[in-house]
CSV table of C-alpha atoms and ligand atoms in Angstrom, one decimal:
chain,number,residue,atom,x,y,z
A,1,UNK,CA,0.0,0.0,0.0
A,2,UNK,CA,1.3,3.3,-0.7
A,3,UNK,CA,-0.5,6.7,-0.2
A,4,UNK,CA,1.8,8.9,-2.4
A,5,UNK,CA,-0.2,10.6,-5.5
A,6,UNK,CA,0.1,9.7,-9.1
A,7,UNK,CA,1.9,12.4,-11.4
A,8,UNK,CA,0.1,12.7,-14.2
A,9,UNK,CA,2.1,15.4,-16.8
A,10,UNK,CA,1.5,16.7,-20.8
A,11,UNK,CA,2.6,19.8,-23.1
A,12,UNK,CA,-1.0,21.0,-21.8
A,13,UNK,CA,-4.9,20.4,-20.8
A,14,UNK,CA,-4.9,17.5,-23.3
A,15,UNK,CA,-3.3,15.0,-20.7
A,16,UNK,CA,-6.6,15.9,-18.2
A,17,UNK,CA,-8.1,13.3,-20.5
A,18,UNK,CA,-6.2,10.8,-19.3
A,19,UNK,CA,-6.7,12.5,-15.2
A,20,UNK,CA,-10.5,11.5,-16.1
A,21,UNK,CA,-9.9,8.2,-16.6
A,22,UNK,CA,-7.8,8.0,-13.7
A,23,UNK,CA,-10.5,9.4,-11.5
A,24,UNK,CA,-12.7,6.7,-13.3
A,25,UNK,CA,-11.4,3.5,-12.6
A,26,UNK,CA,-9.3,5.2,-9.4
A,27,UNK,CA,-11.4,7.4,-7.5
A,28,UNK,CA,-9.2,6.7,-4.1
A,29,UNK,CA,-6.1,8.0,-5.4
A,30,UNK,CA,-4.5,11.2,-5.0
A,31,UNK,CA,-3.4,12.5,-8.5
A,32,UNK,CA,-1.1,15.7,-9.2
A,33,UNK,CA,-1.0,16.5,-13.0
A,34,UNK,CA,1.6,19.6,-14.8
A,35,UNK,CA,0.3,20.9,-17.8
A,36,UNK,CA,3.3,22.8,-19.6
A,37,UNK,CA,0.6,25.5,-20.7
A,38,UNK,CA,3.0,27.9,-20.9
A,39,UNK,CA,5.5,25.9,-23.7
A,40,UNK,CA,2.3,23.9,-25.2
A,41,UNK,CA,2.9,22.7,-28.3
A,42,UNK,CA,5.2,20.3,-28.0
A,43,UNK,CA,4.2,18.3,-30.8
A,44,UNK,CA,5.9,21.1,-33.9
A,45,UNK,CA,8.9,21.2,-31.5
A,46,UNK,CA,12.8,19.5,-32.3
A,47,UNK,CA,13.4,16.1,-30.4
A,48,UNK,CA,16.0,17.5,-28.1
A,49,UNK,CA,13.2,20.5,-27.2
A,50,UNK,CA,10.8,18.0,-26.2
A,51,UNK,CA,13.1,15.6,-24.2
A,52,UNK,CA,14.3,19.1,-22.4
A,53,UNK,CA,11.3,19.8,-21.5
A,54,UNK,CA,9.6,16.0,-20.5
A,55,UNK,CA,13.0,15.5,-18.3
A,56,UNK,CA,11.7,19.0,-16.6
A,57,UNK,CA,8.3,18.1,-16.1
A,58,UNK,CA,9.4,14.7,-14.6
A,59,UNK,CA,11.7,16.4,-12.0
A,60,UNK,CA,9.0,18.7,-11.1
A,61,UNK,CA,6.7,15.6,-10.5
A,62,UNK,CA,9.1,13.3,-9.0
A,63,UNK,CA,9.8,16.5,-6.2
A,64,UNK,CA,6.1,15.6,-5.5
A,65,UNK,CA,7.0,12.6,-4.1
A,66,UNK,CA,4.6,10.9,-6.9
A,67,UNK,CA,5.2,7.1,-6.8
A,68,UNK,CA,3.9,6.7,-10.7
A,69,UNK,CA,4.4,8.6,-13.8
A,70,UNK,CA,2.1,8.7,-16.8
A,71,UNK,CA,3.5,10.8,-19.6
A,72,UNK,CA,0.1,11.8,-20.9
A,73,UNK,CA,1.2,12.7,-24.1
A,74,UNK,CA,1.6,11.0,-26.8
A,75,UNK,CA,4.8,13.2,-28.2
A,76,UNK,CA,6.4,12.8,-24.9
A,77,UNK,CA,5.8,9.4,-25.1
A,78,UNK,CA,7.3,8.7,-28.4
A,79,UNK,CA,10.5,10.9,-27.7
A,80,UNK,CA,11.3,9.9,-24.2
A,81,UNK,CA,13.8,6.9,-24.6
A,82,UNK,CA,12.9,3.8,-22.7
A,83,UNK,CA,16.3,2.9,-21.5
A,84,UNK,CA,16.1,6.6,-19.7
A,85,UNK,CA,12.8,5.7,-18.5
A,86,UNK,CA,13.9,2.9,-16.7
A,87,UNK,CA,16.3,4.7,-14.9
A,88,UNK,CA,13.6,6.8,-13.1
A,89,UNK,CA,13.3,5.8,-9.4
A,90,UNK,CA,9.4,5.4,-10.3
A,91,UNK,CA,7.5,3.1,-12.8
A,92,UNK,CA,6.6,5.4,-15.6
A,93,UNK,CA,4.5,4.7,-18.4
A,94,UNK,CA,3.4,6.3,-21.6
A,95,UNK,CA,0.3,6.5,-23.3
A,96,UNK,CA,1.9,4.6,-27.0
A,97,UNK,CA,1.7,0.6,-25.5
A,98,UNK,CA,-1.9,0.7,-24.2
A,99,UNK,CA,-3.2,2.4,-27.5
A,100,UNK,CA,-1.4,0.0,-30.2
A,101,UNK,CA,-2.5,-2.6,-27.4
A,102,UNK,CA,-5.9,-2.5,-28.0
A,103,UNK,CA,-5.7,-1.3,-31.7
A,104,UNK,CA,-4.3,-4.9,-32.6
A,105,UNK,CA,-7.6,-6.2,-30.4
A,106,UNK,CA,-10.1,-4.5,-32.1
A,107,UNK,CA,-9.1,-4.2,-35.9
A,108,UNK,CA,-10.6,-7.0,-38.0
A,109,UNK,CA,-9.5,-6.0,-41.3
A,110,UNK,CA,-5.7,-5.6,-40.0
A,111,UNK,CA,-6.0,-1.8,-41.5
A,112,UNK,CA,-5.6,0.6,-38.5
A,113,UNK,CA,-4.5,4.1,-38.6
A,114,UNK,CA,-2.6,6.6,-36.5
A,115,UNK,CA,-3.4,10.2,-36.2
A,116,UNK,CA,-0.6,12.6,-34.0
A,117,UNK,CA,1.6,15.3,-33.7
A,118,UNK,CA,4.1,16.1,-36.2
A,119,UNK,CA,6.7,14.8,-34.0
A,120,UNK,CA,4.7,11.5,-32.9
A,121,UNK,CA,4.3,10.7,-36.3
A,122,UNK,CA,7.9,11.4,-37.4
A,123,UNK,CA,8.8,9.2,-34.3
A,124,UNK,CA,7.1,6.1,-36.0
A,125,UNK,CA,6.8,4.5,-32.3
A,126,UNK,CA,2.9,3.7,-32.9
A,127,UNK,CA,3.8,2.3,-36.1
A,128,UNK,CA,6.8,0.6,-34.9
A,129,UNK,CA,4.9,-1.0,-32.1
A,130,UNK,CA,1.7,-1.7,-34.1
A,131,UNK,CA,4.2,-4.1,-36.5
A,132,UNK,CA,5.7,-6.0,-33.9
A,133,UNK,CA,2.2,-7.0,-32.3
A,134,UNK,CA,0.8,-7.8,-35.8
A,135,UNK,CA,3.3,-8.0,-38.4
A,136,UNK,CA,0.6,-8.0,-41.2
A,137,UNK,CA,-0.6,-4.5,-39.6
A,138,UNK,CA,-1.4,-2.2,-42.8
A,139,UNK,CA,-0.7,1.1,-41.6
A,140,UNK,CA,-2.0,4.9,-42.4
A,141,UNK,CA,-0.8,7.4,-40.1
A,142,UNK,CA,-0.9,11.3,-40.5
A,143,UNK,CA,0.2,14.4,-38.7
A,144,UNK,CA,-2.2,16.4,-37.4
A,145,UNK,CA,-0.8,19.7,-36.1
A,146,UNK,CA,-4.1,22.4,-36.1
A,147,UNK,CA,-5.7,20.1,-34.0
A,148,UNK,CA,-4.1,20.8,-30.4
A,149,UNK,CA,-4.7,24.5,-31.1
A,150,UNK,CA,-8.3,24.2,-32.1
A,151,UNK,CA,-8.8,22.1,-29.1
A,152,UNK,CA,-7.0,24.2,-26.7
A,153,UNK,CA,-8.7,27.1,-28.1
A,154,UNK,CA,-11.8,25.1,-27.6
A,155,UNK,CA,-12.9,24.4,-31.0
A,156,UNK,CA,-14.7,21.4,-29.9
A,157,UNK,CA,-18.3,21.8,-30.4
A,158,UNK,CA,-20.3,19.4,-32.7
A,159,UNK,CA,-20.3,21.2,-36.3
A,160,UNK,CA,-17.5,23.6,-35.7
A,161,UNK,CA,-17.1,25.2,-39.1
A,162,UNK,CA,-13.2,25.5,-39.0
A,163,UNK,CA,-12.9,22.2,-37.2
A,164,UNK,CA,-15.3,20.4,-39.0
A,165,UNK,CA,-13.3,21.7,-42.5
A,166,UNK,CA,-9.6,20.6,-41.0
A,167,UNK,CA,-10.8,17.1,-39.9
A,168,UNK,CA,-11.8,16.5,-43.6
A,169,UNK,CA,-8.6,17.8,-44.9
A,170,UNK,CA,-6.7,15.2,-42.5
A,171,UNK,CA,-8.7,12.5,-42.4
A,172,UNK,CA,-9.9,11.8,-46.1
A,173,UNK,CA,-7.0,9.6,-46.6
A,174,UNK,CA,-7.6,7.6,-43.7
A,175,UNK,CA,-11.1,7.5,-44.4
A,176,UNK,CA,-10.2,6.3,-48.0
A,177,UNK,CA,-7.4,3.9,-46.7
A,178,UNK,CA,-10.4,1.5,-45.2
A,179,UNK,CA,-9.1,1.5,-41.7
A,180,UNK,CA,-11.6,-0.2,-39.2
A,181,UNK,CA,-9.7,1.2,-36.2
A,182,UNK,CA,-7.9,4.9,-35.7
A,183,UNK,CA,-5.8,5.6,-32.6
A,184,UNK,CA,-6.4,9.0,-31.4
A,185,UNK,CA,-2.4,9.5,-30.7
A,186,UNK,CA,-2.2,12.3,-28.9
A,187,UNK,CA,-4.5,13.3,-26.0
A,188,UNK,CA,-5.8,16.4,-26.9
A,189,UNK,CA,-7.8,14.2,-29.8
A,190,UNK,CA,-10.4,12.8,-27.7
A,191,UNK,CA,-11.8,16.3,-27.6
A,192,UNK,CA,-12.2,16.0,-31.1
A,193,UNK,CA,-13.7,12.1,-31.1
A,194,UNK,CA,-17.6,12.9,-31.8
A,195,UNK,CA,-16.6,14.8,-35.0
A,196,UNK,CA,-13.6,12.4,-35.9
A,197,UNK,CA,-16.3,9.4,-35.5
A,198,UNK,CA,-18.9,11.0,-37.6
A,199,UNK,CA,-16.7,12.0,-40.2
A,200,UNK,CA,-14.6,8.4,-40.8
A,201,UNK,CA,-18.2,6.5,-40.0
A,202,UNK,CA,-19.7,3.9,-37.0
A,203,UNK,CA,-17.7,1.4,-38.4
A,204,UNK,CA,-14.3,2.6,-37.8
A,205,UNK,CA,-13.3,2.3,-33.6
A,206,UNK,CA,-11.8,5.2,-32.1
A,207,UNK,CA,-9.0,4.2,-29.4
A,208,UNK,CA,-8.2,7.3,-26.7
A,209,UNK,CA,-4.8,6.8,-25.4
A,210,UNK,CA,-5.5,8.1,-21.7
A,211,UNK,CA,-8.6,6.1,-21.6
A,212,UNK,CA,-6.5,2.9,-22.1
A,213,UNK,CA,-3.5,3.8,-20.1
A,214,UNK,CA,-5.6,4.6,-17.3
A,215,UNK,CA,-6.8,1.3,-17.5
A,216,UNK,CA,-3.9,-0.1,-17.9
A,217,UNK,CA,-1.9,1.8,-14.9
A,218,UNK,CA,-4.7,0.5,-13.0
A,219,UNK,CA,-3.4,-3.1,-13.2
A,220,UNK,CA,0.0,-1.7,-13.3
A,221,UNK,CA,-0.2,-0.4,-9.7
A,222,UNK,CA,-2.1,-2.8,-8.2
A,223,UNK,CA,0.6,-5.2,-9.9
A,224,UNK,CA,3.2,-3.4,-8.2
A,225,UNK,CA,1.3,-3.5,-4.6
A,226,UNK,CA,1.3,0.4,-4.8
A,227,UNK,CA,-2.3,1.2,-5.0
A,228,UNK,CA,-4.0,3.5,-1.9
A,229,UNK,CA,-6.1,1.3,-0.7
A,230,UNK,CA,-9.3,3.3,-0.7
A,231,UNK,CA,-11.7,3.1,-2.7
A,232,UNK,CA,-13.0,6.8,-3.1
A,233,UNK,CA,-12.1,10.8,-2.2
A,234,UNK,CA,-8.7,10.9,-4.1
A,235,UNK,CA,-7.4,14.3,-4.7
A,236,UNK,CA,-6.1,15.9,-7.6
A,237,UNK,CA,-3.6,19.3,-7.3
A,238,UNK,CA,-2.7,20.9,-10.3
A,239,UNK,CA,0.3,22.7,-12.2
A,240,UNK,CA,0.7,25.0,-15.2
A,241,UNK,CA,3.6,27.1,-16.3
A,242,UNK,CA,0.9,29.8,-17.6
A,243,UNK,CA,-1.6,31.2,-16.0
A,244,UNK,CA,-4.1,29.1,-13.5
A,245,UNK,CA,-7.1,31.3,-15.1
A,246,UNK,CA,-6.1,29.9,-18.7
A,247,UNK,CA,-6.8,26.7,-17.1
A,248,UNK,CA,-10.0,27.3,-15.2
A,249,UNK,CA,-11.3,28.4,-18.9
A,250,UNK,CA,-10.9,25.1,-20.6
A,251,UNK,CA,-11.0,22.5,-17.4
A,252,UNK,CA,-14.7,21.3,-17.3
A,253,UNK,CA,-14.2,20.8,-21.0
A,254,UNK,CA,-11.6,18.0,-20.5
A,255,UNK,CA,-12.5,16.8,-17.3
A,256,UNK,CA,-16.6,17.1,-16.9
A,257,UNK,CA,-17.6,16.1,-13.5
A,258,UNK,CA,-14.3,15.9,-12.3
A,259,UNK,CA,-13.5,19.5,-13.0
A,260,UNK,CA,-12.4,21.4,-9.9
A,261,UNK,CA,-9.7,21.6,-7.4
A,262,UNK,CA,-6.7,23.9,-6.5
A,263,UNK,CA,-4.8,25.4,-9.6
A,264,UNK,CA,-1.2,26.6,-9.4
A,265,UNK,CA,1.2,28.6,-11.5
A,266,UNK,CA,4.6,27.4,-11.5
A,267,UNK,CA,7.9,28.1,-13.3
A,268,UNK,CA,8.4,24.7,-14.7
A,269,UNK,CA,12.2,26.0,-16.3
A,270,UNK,CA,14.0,26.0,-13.0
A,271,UNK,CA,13.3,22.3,-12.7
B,1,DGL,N1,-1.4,16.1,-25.8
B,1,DGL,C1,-0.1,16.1,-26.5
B,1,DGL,C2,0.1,14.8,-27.2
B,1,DGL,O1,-0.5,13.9,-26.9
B,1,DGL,C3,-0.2,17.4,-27.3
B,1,DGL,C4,1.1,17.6,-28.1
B,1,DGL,C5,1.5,19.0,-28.3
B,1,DGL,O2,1.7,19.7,-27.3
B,1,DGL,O3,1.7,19.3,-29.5
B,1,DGL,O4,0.9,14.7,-28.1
């Protein structure tokens, strides 16, 4: 049993997707989640940018005292090395094995697509991982860089006019392609999944990272014999590197009936 908090970390609000699933299937565990706000995107950034950055937000968290990490991101987690992630004095996990996880569960056709940041795509780690689970894996992947913007800028609802136009732009080629499964691959996307589902049809399953990973860390911690023991009135704090009212804006947004809790500023650089 151990009552340390989770540390739950992305480039911004996307990674609260993830803190909703958390809540979900923990709702005894004490959570504390840094969203880089001030540095958001990560995703259009150089490799050695973002690992600067992940290694800062994982020192912030690990001064916590969190006894997990969840890299909530799916840029992070197809930049941060594993060999480095092992060295960490906590478990840590990513949100890019739980997604190609369950995409290689759920595709019949064997024709499953990826959808990311620039850098997640140009990283190939969903790819890479997709082929070692099913080497007959027909793949269609695509960058997707307007939509972290449009959903930080809260471009979400149903029939958005300039979101409904970029999804089309992106997703005709997967749509074409005949995938029967799309991984959401980065965080901010779920935001996005009632448009993305009505545009690439009923058929096609939509996989959201956090939701899986949450799932997945579940297992993980109760694995480990680090779980809280209780089984409800967890905690979540939580850390930006811009402004807490930027945050207050878009929270109920990401995290619905979860939304709510203290919100505070810090200056994530001298970590
Ligand atoms: N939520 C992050 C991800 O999953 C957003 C990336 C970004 O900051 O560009 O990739």
């Amino acid at each position: 049993m151990d009552t340390r908090p989770i540390g739950v970390f992305d480039s911004g609000l996307g990674g609260l997707t993830a803190v909703r699933q958390l809540r979900r299937v923990l709702p005894g565990e004490d959570i504390i989640y840094f969203g880089d706000t001030g540095r958001v995107p990560y995703g259009s950034r150089g490799r050695q940018t973002i690992l600067q950055y992940a290694r800062q937000d994982i020192r912030f968290l690990l001064s916590q005292n969190v006894k997990f990490l969840m890299a909530a991101c799916g840029t992070v987690s197809s930049t941060y090395p594993s060999e480095e992630a092992s060295r960490l004095p906590v478990p840590y996990t990513g949100v890019v094995g739980a997604a190609a996880r369950k995409a290689v569960t759920l595709t019949r056709n064997h024709k499953v697509g990826v959808i990311g940041t620039a850098a997640t795509i140009r990283s190939g780690s969903y790819a890479a991982l997709l082929r070692d689970l099913m080497p007959d894996i027909q793949i269609t992947a695509k960058a997707c860089p307007l939509f972290v913007p449009l959903v930080e800028s809260g471009h979400v609802t149903d029939g958005d006019p300039v979101t409904t136009l970029v999804i089309e732009q992106y997703l005709t080629e997967l749509r074409d392609a005949g995938v029967d499964t799309l991984i959401l691959g980065c965080t901010h996307y779920p935001l996005l999944k009632k448009m993305i589902g009505d545009f690439m049809g009923a058929e096609v399953a939509l996989i959201d990272p956090g939701k899986v990973t949450a799932i997945e860390t579940a297992a993980a911690l109760d694995d480990l014999g680090l779980t809280n023991g209780r089984s409800e009135g967890g905690r979540v704090r939580y850390y930006v590197s811009d402004t807490p009212e930027a945050f207050q804006e878009l929270e109920t947004l990401f995290l619905g009936e979860y939304a709510g809790g203290p919100v505070e500023q810090i200056a994530i650089e001298t970590y």
